[in-house]
């Protein structure tokens, strides 16, 4: 793997010329989105740049400990400030997405900004809008790519601090399922080694990210596995669901379902796990698959979604009954190997 | 970190002189015990040695895929053959334990064998019995140490095959909780990178080790979290239990409880998790702690056990009622920071 040489050269030249860099990422930012945004911001600041991070909206609570999180401005909460920050920047770096609509309500502001735009991303897809494209489909995470870009921009000692390490480690760790998923290359482990070298403590990051369950959330997970999980295709497909009823019963919110889709994947027989979050006007869907099964195709073909081969998202605007029926039809003749 | 130079020199000299190496490890062998035994065996064979692995008894089913597993001889099943193999060996390598009683019924045979004994281990404790001691307390896993010893014994290209990689990766991955626990150093990640370099696929190993649940086992986990988990010290200590009743209800066996102790650790408030496996004549206990809390001290002081700072085991020969009462007394005034 390696970035396109001419794009990298252009990035270095452009960065040299600018003073003020604006960094942004997608709605409902996850560990990789926030980790890469804050990590790059800390690194560029260490290299003498002014840096601002703006996001469409807030991420999950379990990322609140990340160094620099308080300096992020959210469009949902303060659109005027975000517009001013965009306006006053010399360069816009977009991280961890490639379709502009993933910026949500922030999309228009970024799309119409006149500054050159840099894109660093690892998702499937192509983007014609960036002036500088540093994407690598198949990389483990955007944080891995940010590390690589920075490493090729300047001496590690000039930017790799504990703060940068904590941010980039969080993105790599969350997006690889802790060095598990397809995309975890030898390089990913070597990057992790470098991040630990500056003082990142894996057990502390894991504790903050993974061990943030409330009692209600843990019980809700258990409840869904015991009572709200069904199977198709002789148990090769598991599908689970939650709705307002569970949120109330276990005193949790919609974002507490994060990670639930992975639970049925622990079953030896299960090849695909699908999780439905039933809201009043829509159903948000998470997909996971094992091995060679490309679940992203199902997400994009039937549920207006996308993502990676083994992890994708989608949406349905039909009722739960109709959505469930559609699911059953899709998997009626699914060609498992 | 590094091995004692004179011990390493002695290991290299001794290995040069011998033809037939016997490798063994502890009862109820886990991923690190079996991984290090088979990994070392494959490597020494590649270096021209004859190698046999003998174990007191079998490990969990989810390790059955490991390359070479069918060549292991178990004392529990064929003590005569094991005794002959020990007798015919020139050198005995003991892995992943330091107290000989952890060999169970195999203890006497090994203890009285006249061959020189090598010990490679990472657990807390000291052993005076090995002729060559290559222990490093605090290392992530015995597999990490085996990699290090091999690396210092001969050129990587002469022993590092895919098979060796799969075995050592499994031990590192299981003993570090997938690169999470205290002990996961930069070196551990660099070793993992080398193992991936020879073709180890992390997602495949994880799938085989982690995703081997039966439906009953997943439901039993959920049931224990919903109904058999209690808390002490304002929720900082979680303790869970299972007995024959649950095994029957969910059609699982005692070994299916592996990993259950980690589940309550996901609660933000929980600092210590303790899991009791109630059998007719004894209660086996697993301990986990976060951060600086040394749970190994509690395990050894009150429950005849031992292990690591954040993960230990123990036993009680009293009734469940008495054991639970003892637990409550221990934590009545526990000095949480």
XYZ file of C-alpha atoms in Angstrom:
674
model
C 0.000 0.000 0.000
C 1.069 3.544 -0.594
C -0.418 6.891 -1.460
C -0.308 8.272 -4.970
C 3.011 10.094 -5.121
C 1.818 13.162 -7.012
C -1.157 13.640 -4.681
C 1.167 13.428 -1.682
C 3.499 15.973 -3.240
C 0.577 18.304 -3.857
C -0.574 17.842 -0.240
C 2.876 18.744 1.074
C 3.156 21.797 -1.195
C -0.337 22.985 -0.303
C 0.165 22.450 3.419
C 3.375 24.467 3.255
C 1.513 27.422 1.798
C -1.478 27.545 4.163
C -1.812 28.808 7.718
C -5.292 27.797 8.772
C -6.641 24.264 8.284
C -10.259 23.226 8.795
C -10.883 19.527 9.496
C -14.260 17.831 9.217
C -15.897 14.409 9.138
C -19.256 12.641 8.812
C -22.488 12.759 10.853
C -22.748 10.561 13.959
C -18.949 10.510 14.068
C -17.436 7.261 15.352
C -14.028 6.542 16.885
C -12.264 6.670 13.532
C -13.953 9.933 12.453
C -13.252 11.763 15.716
C -9.882 10.051 16.235
C -8.593 11.006 12.794
C -9.969 14.563 13.051
C -8.465 15.272 16.466
C -5.270 13.322 15.753
C -4.603 15.265 12.556
C -5.485 18.516 14.306
C -3.000 17.915 17.163
C -0.307 16.920 14.669
C -0.781 19.919 12.368
C -0.802 22.260 15.370
C 2.510 20.743 16.478
C 3.758 21.544 12.984
C 2.802 25.201 13.452
C -0.584 25.343 11.730
C -3.812 26.786 13.050
C -6.419 24.051 13.145
C -10.148 23.830 13.757
C -12.321 20.717 13.832
C -15.990 21.077 12.876
C -18.466 18.200 12.787
C -22.134 17.951 11.786
C -23.121 16.625 15.240
C -21.778 14.963 18.387
C -20.428 11.420 18.667
C -21.132 8.843 21.368
C -20.432 9.651 25.028
C -17.702 7.018 25.292
C -15.484 9.223 23.106
C -15.820 12.261 25.389
C -12.434 11.596 27.019
C -10.515 12.138 23.795
C -7.904 14.900 23.989
C -9.213 18.007 22.222
C -12.861 16.906 22.102
C -13.951 20.144 23.823
C -12.515 22.243 21.006
C -14.792 20.736 18.341
C -17.580 22.980 17.004
C -20.805 21.229 15.961
C -22.937 22.515 13.080
C -26.084 21.173 14.727
C -25.442 23.365 17.775
C -23.772 26.445 16.308
C -24.053 26.674 12.532
C -23.020 30.355 12.455
C -19.652 29.672 14.111
C -19.023 26.701 11.850
C -19.734 28.818 8.768
C -17.314 31.482 10.013
C -14.623 28.860 10.715
C -15.027 27.398 7.240
C -14.918 30.881 5.718
C -11.715 31.826 7.552
C -9.777 28.669 6.681
C -7.209 28.248 3.901
C -7.625 24.505 3.412
C -10.359 21.971 4.196
C -9.454 18.379 5.113
C -12.329 15.879 4.935
C -11.882 12.606 6.800
C -13.513 9.163 6.831
C -16.212 9.602 4.139
C -16.289 10.129 0.400
C -19.877 11.166 -0.446
C -20.531 14.777 0.562
C -24.089 14.028 1.720
C -22.530 12.174 4.677
C -21.826 15.645 6.093
C -25.569 15.987 6.752
C -26.632 19.602 7.238
C -23.002 20.699 7.013
C -22.854 19.438 3.418
C -23.845 22.648 1.653
C -21.386 24.810 3.588
C -18.452 22.546 2.742
C -19.568 21.829 -0.816
C -19.754 25.519 -1.688
C -16.581 26.562 0.121
C -13.980 27.874 -2.314
C -10.925 26.530 -0.466
C -9.094 23.494 -1.838
C -10.379 20.256 -0.300
C -8.302 17.265 0.734
C -9.945 13.864 1.235
C -8.459 11.051 3.351
C -10.719 7.987 3.522
C -10.767 4.188 3.396
C -14.402 3.457 2.441
C -15.525 1.895 -0.820
C -16.494 4.618 -3.285
C -14.996 7.309 -5.476
C -15.027 11.069 -5.111
C -14.360 13.574 -7.880
C -14.763 16.642 -5.676
C -11.454 16.718 -3.723
C -8.553 18.786 -5.051
C -6.212 16.337 -3.344
C -7.249 12.711 -2.963
C -5.395 10.589 -0.389
C -7.915 7.733 -0.187
C -6.969 4.070 0.071
C -9.872 1.666 -0.134
C -9.140 -1.364 2.010
C -6.971 0.394 4.571
C -7.972 -0.538 8.119
C -9.061 2.938 9.104
C -8.769 6.606 8.278
C -6.500 6.936 11.327
C -4.019 4.522 9.742
C -4.024 6.694 6.602
C -3.629 9.909 8.597
C -0.597 8.380 10.340
C 0.836 7.401 6.969
C 0.231 10.838 5.427
C 1.776 12.594 8.436
C 4.751 10.243 8.411
C 5.383 11.173 4.793
C 4.887 14.868 5.533
C 7.354 15.435 8.367
C 9.674 13.730 10.867
C 7.650 11.731 13.397
C 9.322 13.569 16.266
C 7.827 16.849 15.038
C 4.190 15.727 15.360
C 3.789 12.361 17.126
C 2.760 13.260 20.686
C 0.836 11.211 23.242
C -2.320 13.129 22.271
C -1.913 12.299 18.586
C -1.213 8.695 19.593
C -4.338 8.388 21.728
C -6.550 9.793 18.979
C -5.140 7.689 16.142
C -5.014 4.531 18.292
C -8.704 4.953 19.138
C -9.670 5.107 15.473
C -7.545 2.127 14.498
C -8.732 0.093 17.477
C -12.435 0.787 16.942
C -12.420 0.392 13.151
C -10.468 -2.888 13.244
C -12.492 -4.388 16.115
C -9.218 -4.356 18.054
C -6.968 -5.676 15.272
C -9.399 -8.309 14.151
C -11.186 -7.293 10.947
C -10.125 -7.749 7.345
C -7.837 -4.780 6.683
C -5.664 -5.416 9.746
C -2.313 -5.628 7.964
C 1.224 -5.980 9.348
C 1.464 -2.212 8.790
C -1.483 -1.586 11.137
C 0.358 -3.418 13.924
C 3.559 -1.486 13.217
C 1.635 1.799 13.407
C 0.082 0.633 16.698
C 3.577 -0.173 18.013
C 4.689 3.388 17.193
C 1.629 4.801 18.967
C 2.263 2.706 22.086
C 5.869 3.880 21.961
C 4.768 7.463 22.721
C 2.795 6.315 25.742
C -0.657 5.174 24.596
C -2.026 2.632 27.095
C -4.243 0.122 25.235
C -6.021 -1.041 28.384
C -6.975 2.538 29.246
C -8.310 3.322 25.772
C -10.252 0.043 25.690
C -11.641 0.678 29.134
C -12.897 4.112 28.162
C -14.323 3.023 24.826
C -15.578 -0.509 25.538
C -16.298 -0.501 29.251
C -18.691 2.404 29.300
C -21.859 0.352 29.633
C -24.590 1.302 32.051
C -26.318 -1.540 33.845
C -29.394 -0.914 31.670
C -27.406 -1.131 28.453
C -25.812 -4.467 29.409
C -29.224 -5.849 30.372
C -30.757 -4.522 27.125
C -28.065 -6.374 25.130
C -28.850 -9.558 27.063
C -32.601 -9.050 26.581
C -32.288 -8.567 22.811
C -30.205 -11.750 22.509
C -32.673 -13.746 24.602
C -35.942 -12.390 23.198
C -35.508 -10.164 20.092
C -33.214 -12.231 17.885
C -34.465 -14.461 15.072
C -32.741 -16.595 12.491
C -33.021 -17.298 8.754
C -31.261 -19.738 6.402
C -30.807 -22.503 8.988
C -29.272 -20.084 11.461
C -26.758 -18.563 9.058
C -28.513 -15.182 9.209
C -29.345 -13.627 12.588
C -31.516 -10.536 12.808
C -32.279 -8.548 15.931
C -34.371 -5.478 16.645
C -35.086 -2.865 19.281
C -37.690 -0.140 19.532
C -38.826 2.545 21.963
C -40.256 -0.221 24.178
C -36.767 -1.499 25.026
C -35.315 2.003 25.434
C -37.926 2.677 28.080
C -37.735 -0.703 29.818
C -33.946 -0.532 30.234
C -33.573 3.238 30.540
C -31.254 3.508 27.534
C -31.128 5.638 24.390
C -30.871 4.756 20.732
C -27.073 5.233 20.719
C -26.722 2.554 23.431
C -27.398 -0.086 20.772
C -23.901 0.498 19.315
C -22.150 -2.857 18.972
C -25.262 -4.976 19.473
C -25.097 -6.166 15.853
C -21.781 -7.894 16.621
C -23.179 -10.114 19.376
C -24.896 -12.783 17.229
C -21.710 -12.954 15.123
C -20.233 -14.978 17.982
C -22.472 -17.885 17.010
C -20.484 -20.454 15.075
C -23.261 -20.964 12.557
C -24.006 -17.285 11.888
C -22.498 -15.789 8.701
C -24.553 -12.585 8.626
C -25.960 -10.443 11.436
C -28.460 -7.649 10.833
C -29.688 -5.237 13.455
C -32.781 -3.033 13.149
C -33.313 0.120 15.187
C -37.002 0.830 14.839
C -37.868 4.536 15.185
C -41.210 6.202 14.497
C -40.530 7.329 10.935
C -37.659 5.074 9.869
C -35.668 1.941 10.633
C -31.886 2.248 10.798
C -30.078 -0.956 9.874
C -26.598 -2.307 10.649
C -25.106 -5.218 8.714
C -22.187 -7.510 9.515
C -20.834 -10.503 7.600
C -18.019 -12.993 7.948
C -15.309 -13.883 5.448
C -16.038 -13.466 1.767
C -19.701 -12.513 2.080
C -20.083 -8.963 0.728
C -22.873 -7.548 2.895
C -22.289 -4.059 1.526
C -23.970 -5.181 -1.704
C -27.164 -6.106 0.143
C -27.103 -2.855 2.100
C -26.732 -0.749 -1.038
C -29.047 -2.787 -3.295
C -32.007 -3.110 -0.918
C -31.589 -0.607 1.908
C -30.087 2.549 0.387
C -26.835 1.990 2.287
C -23.136 1.242 1.945
C -19.880 0.689 3.813
C -17.354 -2.131 3.714
C -17.432 -5.779 2.668
C -18.023 -7.061 6.210
C -19.699 -4.037 7.823
C -22.333 -1.760 6.338
C -25.316 0.416 7.188
C -28.697 1.071 5.587
C -32.179 2.452 6.116
C -35.841 1.549 5.571
C -38.792 3.934 5.515
C -41.343 1.138 5.558
C -43.015 -0.392 8.617
C -41.216 -3.047 10.654
C -43.604 -5.708 9.343
C -42.869 -4.796 5.720
C -39.139 -4.442 6.371
C -38.987 -7.852 8.041
C -40.941 -9.415 5.162
C -38.538 -7.822 2.671
C -35.595 -9.260 4.598
C -37.083 -12.737 4.498
C -37.587 -12.475 0.742
C -34.006 -11.321 0.172
C -32.625 -14.312 2.040
C -35.067 -16.859 0.637
C -32.521 -18.034 -1.910
C -29.342 -16.436 -0.679
C -26.355 -18.235 -2.203
C -24.296 -19.248 0.849
C -21.251 -21.163 -0.309
C 12.718 -6.471 28.104
C 15.145 -9.201 27.265
C 16.060 -12.679 28.364
C 18.965 -13.341 30.677
C 21.929 -13.661 28.336
C 23.616 -16.616 30.040
C 20.349 -18.590 30.187
C 19.805 -17.946 26.482
C 23.331 -19.087 25.710
C 22.762 -22.252 27.713
C 19.478 -22.855 25.855
C 21.206 -22.527 22.490
C 24.062 -24.828 23.513
C 21.695 -27.426 24.956
C 19.378 -27.319 21.949
C 22.347 -27.852 19.652
C 23.258 -31.037 21.491
C 19.830 -32.694 21.677
C 17.781 -34.528 19.057
C 14.441 -35.147 20.711
C 12.497 -32.397 22.502
C 9.408 -32.958 24.641
C 7.094 -29.961 25.105
C 4.415 -29.714 27.779
C 2.069 -27.236 29.443
C -0.582 -26.911 32.161
C -3.965 -28.602 32.735
C -7.022 -27.192 30.955
C -4.653 -25.677 28.401
C -5.784 -22.328 26.965
C -4.865 -20.578 23.717
C -1.480 -19.487 25.028
C -0.590 -22.938 26.417
C -1.554 -24.821 23.257
C -0.380 -22.026 20.945
C 3.079 -21.852 22.494
C 3.415 -25.660 22.653
C 2.438 -26.243 19.028
C 4.209 -23.110 17.773
C 7.490 -24.108 19.399
C 7.050 -27.673 18.179
C 6.561 -26.598 14.536
C 9.550 -24.252 14.773
C 11.921 -26.800 16.321
C 10.857 -29.390 13.749
C 11.686 -26.887 10.999
C 15.096 -26.579 12.650
C 15.600 -30.338 12.357
C 14.603 -31.540 15.823
C 12.216 -34.318 16.729
C 9.386 -32.869 18.781
C 6.480 -34.238 20.801
C 3.797 -32.286 22.648
C 2.186 -33.902 25.693
C -0.498 -32.253 27.821
C -2.310 -33.329 30.997
C -5.727 -33.049 29.295
C -7.563 -31.502 26.351
C -8.254 -27.792 25.815
C -11.487 -26.154 24.681
C -13.113 -27.174 21.388
C -12.551 -23.764 19.816
C -8.817 -24.554 19.641
C -9.345 -27.789 17.698
C -8.476 -26.107 14.379
C -4.906 -25.351 15.427
C -2.256 -26.857 13.146
C -0.727 -29.915 14.830
C -3.450 -30.335 17.468
C -4.011 -33.960 16.397
C -0.417 -34.854 17.222
C -0.743 -33.974 20.918
C -0.796 -36.895 23.387
C -2.889 -36.425 26.538
C -1.886 -37.975 29.859
C -5.523 -38.251 30.892
C -6.231 -40.457 27.874
C -2.984 -42.372 27.401
C -0.606 -42.102 30.345
C 1.558 -45.018 29.155
C 2.392 -43.335 25.838
C 3.109 -40.038 27.559
C 5.492 -41.749 29.980
C 7.295 -43.411 27.065
C 7.549 -40.098 25.188
C 8.976 -38.380 28.256
C 11.412 -41.244 28.766
C 12.657 -41.130 25.178
C 13.241 -37.374 25.051
C 16.559 -35.552 25.500
C 15.138 -32.245 26.714
C 11.855 -31.142 28.309
C 10.439 -27.677 27.601
C 7.702 -26.516 29.997
C 5.490 -23.669 28.830
C 3.058 -21.199 30.423
C 3.238 -22.230 34.105
C 5.846 -22.154 36.843
C 4.478 -24.372 39.653
C 4.810 -28.064 38.772
C 1.449 -28.964 40.358
C -0.189 -27.128 37.434
C 0.704 -30.225 35.384
C -2.009 -32.104 37.287
C -1.602 -35.862 37.058
C 1.324 -35.397 34.674
C 3.276 -33.642 37.447
C 5.051 -36.664 38.896
C 6.225 -37.962 35.522
C 7.781 -34.618 34.582
C 9.105 -33.855 38.052
C 11.002 -37.137 38.247
C 12.284 -37.109 34.678
C 16.079 -36.897 34.579
C 16.325 -34.771 31.418
C 17.205 -31.089 31.723
C 14.105 -28.904 31.929
C 13.600 -25.536 30.274
C 10.870 -23.175 31.498
C 9.349 -20.376 29.401
C 6.576 -18.519 31.230
C 5.133 -15.071 31.935
C 3.124 -15.682 35.130
C 3.925 -14.195 38.521
C 5.970 -16.652 40.576
C 9.416 -18.179 40.797
C 10.637 -21.656 39.964
C 13.860 -23.229 41.180
C 13.361 -26.512 39.334
C 14.251 -25.584 35.716
C 17.813 -26.109 34.489
C 17.250 -23.231 32.071
C 14.901 -20.417 33.030
C 13.596 -18.172 30.242
C 10.710 -16.601 32.179
C 9.709 -12.956 31.945
C 7.021 -11.879 34.366
C 4.918 -9.171 32.762
C 5.337 -10.312 29.173
C 2.005 -10.420 27.345
C 2.021 -14.153 26.801
C 4.193 -17.233 26.646
C 3.789 -17.122 22.850
C 5.488 -13.708 22.777
C 8.391 -15.189 24.770
C 8.609 -18.260 22.533
C 8.824 -15.951 19.500
C 11.574 -13.968 21.210
C 13.545 -17.082 22.219
C 13.261 -18.544 18.709
C 14.278 -15.228 17.149
C 17.416 -15.260 19.273
C 18.072 -18.921 18.478
C 18.032 -18.903 14.673
C 17.229 -16.830 11.578
C 13.484 -16.209 11.330
C 13.421 -17.668 7.827
C 14.547 -21.032 9.203
C 11.539 -21.509 11.504
C 8.797 -18.891 10.991
C 6.156 -20.661 8.880
C 2.429 -19.959 8.566
C 1.783 -22.783 11.048
C 4.124 -21.299 13.641
C 2.505 -17.920 13.003
C -1.037 -19.202 13.509
C -0.118 -20.919 16.771
C 1.824 -18.018 18.282
C -0.738 -15.441 17.096
C -3.515 -17.400 18.815
C -1.687 -17.348 22.136
C -0.842 -13.659 21.930
C -4.351 -12.745 20.820
C -6.130 -14.740 23.526
C -3.795 -13.790 26.384
C -3.875 -10.061 25.552
C -7.644 -9.932 24.991
C -6.793 -8.990 21.408
C -4.028 -6.482 22.196
C -5.898 -4.869 25.028
C -4.550 -5.998 28.407
C -1.697 -4.599 30.441
C 1.386 -6.291 28.974
C 0.534 -5.341 25.388
C 3.777 -3.559 24.551
C 5.031 -2.062 21.275
C 7.028 -5.293 20.945
C 3.828 -7.389 21.037
C 2.477 -5.437 18.055
C 5.767 -5.823 16.185
C 5.689 -9.581 16.792
C 2.073 -9.646 15.547
C 3.161 -7.754 12.420
C 5.811 -10.413 11.739
C 3.227 -13.174 12.213
C 0.772 -11.512 9.809
C 3.647 -11.143 7.360
C 3.854 -14.947 6.961
C 0.139 -15.139 6.196
C -1.788 -15.291 9.480
C -5.312 -13.904 8.922
C -6.508 -12.218 12.137
C -10.176 -12.351 11.152
C -9.959 -16.104 10.580
C -8.244 -16.792 13.904
C -10.722 -14.574 15.751
C -13.633 -16.219 14.016
C -12.467 -19.680 15.020
C -11.631 -18.736 18.592
C -14.289 -16.136 19.443
C -17.192 -17.012 17.176
C -17.629 -20.587 18.261
C -20.697 -20.023 20.422
C -23.670 -22.324 20.282
C -27.084 -20.706 20.548
C -27.389 -22.132 24.076
C -24.078 -20.662 25.181
C -24.982 -17.162 23.947
C -28.356 -17.394 25.695
C -26.689 -18.696 28.888
C -24.375 -15.647 28.879
C -27.395 -13.366 28.475
C -29.294 -15.219 31.211
C -26.422 -14.943 33.716
C -26.130 -11.192 33.062
C -29.865 -10.675 33.457
C -30.525 -12.967 36.422
C -27.332 -14.337 38.083
C -25.212 -11.216 38.530
C -25.038 -9.239 41.773
C -23.057 -6.226 42.876
C -21.048 -5.116 45.917
C -19.313 -1.849 46.870
C -21.808 0.434 45.101
C -21.506 -1.553 41.899
C -17.709 -1.578 41.771
C -17.625 -5.352 42.286
C -19.778 -7.610 40.102
C -20.107 -11.301 40.882
C -21.890 -13.890 38.775
C -22.502 -17.596 39.143
C -23.684 -20.665 37.267
C -24.454 -24.198 38.356
C -25.729 -27.456 36.893
C -29.193 -25.861 36.644
C -27.999 -23.466 33.918
C -25.965 -26.128 32.114
C -29.126 -28.179 31.771
C -31.467 -25.315 30.899
C -29.236 -24.052 28.071
C -27.725 -27.365 27.006
C -24.145 -26.248 27.658
C -21.166 -27.632 29.552
C -18.937 -26.163 32.220
C -16.300 -25.109 29.657
C -18.894 -22.961 27.854
C -18.615 -20.411 30.664
C -15.175 -19.349 29.347
C -15.135 -15.557 28.987
C -18.301 -14.939 30.987
C -16.280 -13.222 33.738
C -15.319 -10.483 31.258
C -18.900 -9.452 30.491
C -19.634 -7.364 33.625
C -16.261 -5.630 33.103
C -17.982 -3.673 30.344
C -19.933 -1.756 32.990
C -18.376 1.658 33.500
C -18.708 1.431 37.267
C -17.309 -2.094 37.674
C -13.661 -2.373 38.793
C -13.681 -6.067 39.708
C -15.599 -9.000 38.233
C -15.714 -12.419 39.873
C -17.296 -15.498 38.378
C -18.226 -18.662 40.287
C -18.673 -22.039 38.638
C -20.545 -24.083 41.214
C -19.883 -27.837 40.954
C -20.935 -30.545 43.394
C -17.717 -30.739 45.390
C -16.035 -27.414 44.645
C -16.477 -23.910 43.256
C -14.030 -22.735 40.608
C -13.515 -18.977 40.611
C -12.316 -16.504 37.954
C -11.220 -12.982 38.865
C -10.764 -9.871 36.702
C -9.799 -6.345 37.700
C -9.196 -3.031 35.977
C -6.152 -0.775 36.182
C -4.037 -0.857 39.311
C -6.227 -3.222 41.341
C -4.196 -6.377 42.021
C -6.863 -9.088 42.039
C -4.217 -11.811 42.114
C -3.615 -10.947 45.776
C -7.250 -11.639 46.664
C -7.225 -14.868 44.671
C -4.104 -16.153 46.412
C -4.905 -14.854 49.913
C -8.495 -16.089 50.158
C -9.107 -18.640 47.405
C -5.911 -20.681 47.041
C -5.287 -19.191 43.596
C -2.965 -17.025 41.539
C -2.324 -15.530 38.110
C -1.743 -11.965 36.971
C -2.530 -8.526 38.361
C -5.733 -8.149 36.336
C -6.688 -11.801 35.780
C -6.520 -14.668 38.243
C -8.150 -17.934 39.244
C -9.009 -19.608 42.543
C -11.069 -22.302 44.223
C -13.412 -22.824 47.164
C -14.348 -26.141 48.770
C -17.115 -24.596 50.868
C -20.799 -24.340 49.944
C -22.018 -21.549 47.679
C -23.729 -19.854 50.633
C -20.517 -19.835 52.680
C -18.402 -18.807 49.690
C -20.736 -15.909 48.893
C -20.715 -14.801 52.542
C -16.899 -14.916 52.549
C -16.837 -12.767 49.409
C -19.086 -10.173 51.011
C -16.827 -10.034 54.068
C -13.704 -9.585 51.943
C -15.208 -6.632 50.130
C -16.848 -5.047 53.166
C -13.997 -2.584 53.553
C -12.135 -2.991 50.303
C -9.904 0.043 49.726
C -10.984 1.280 46.288
C -9.023 4.411 45.435
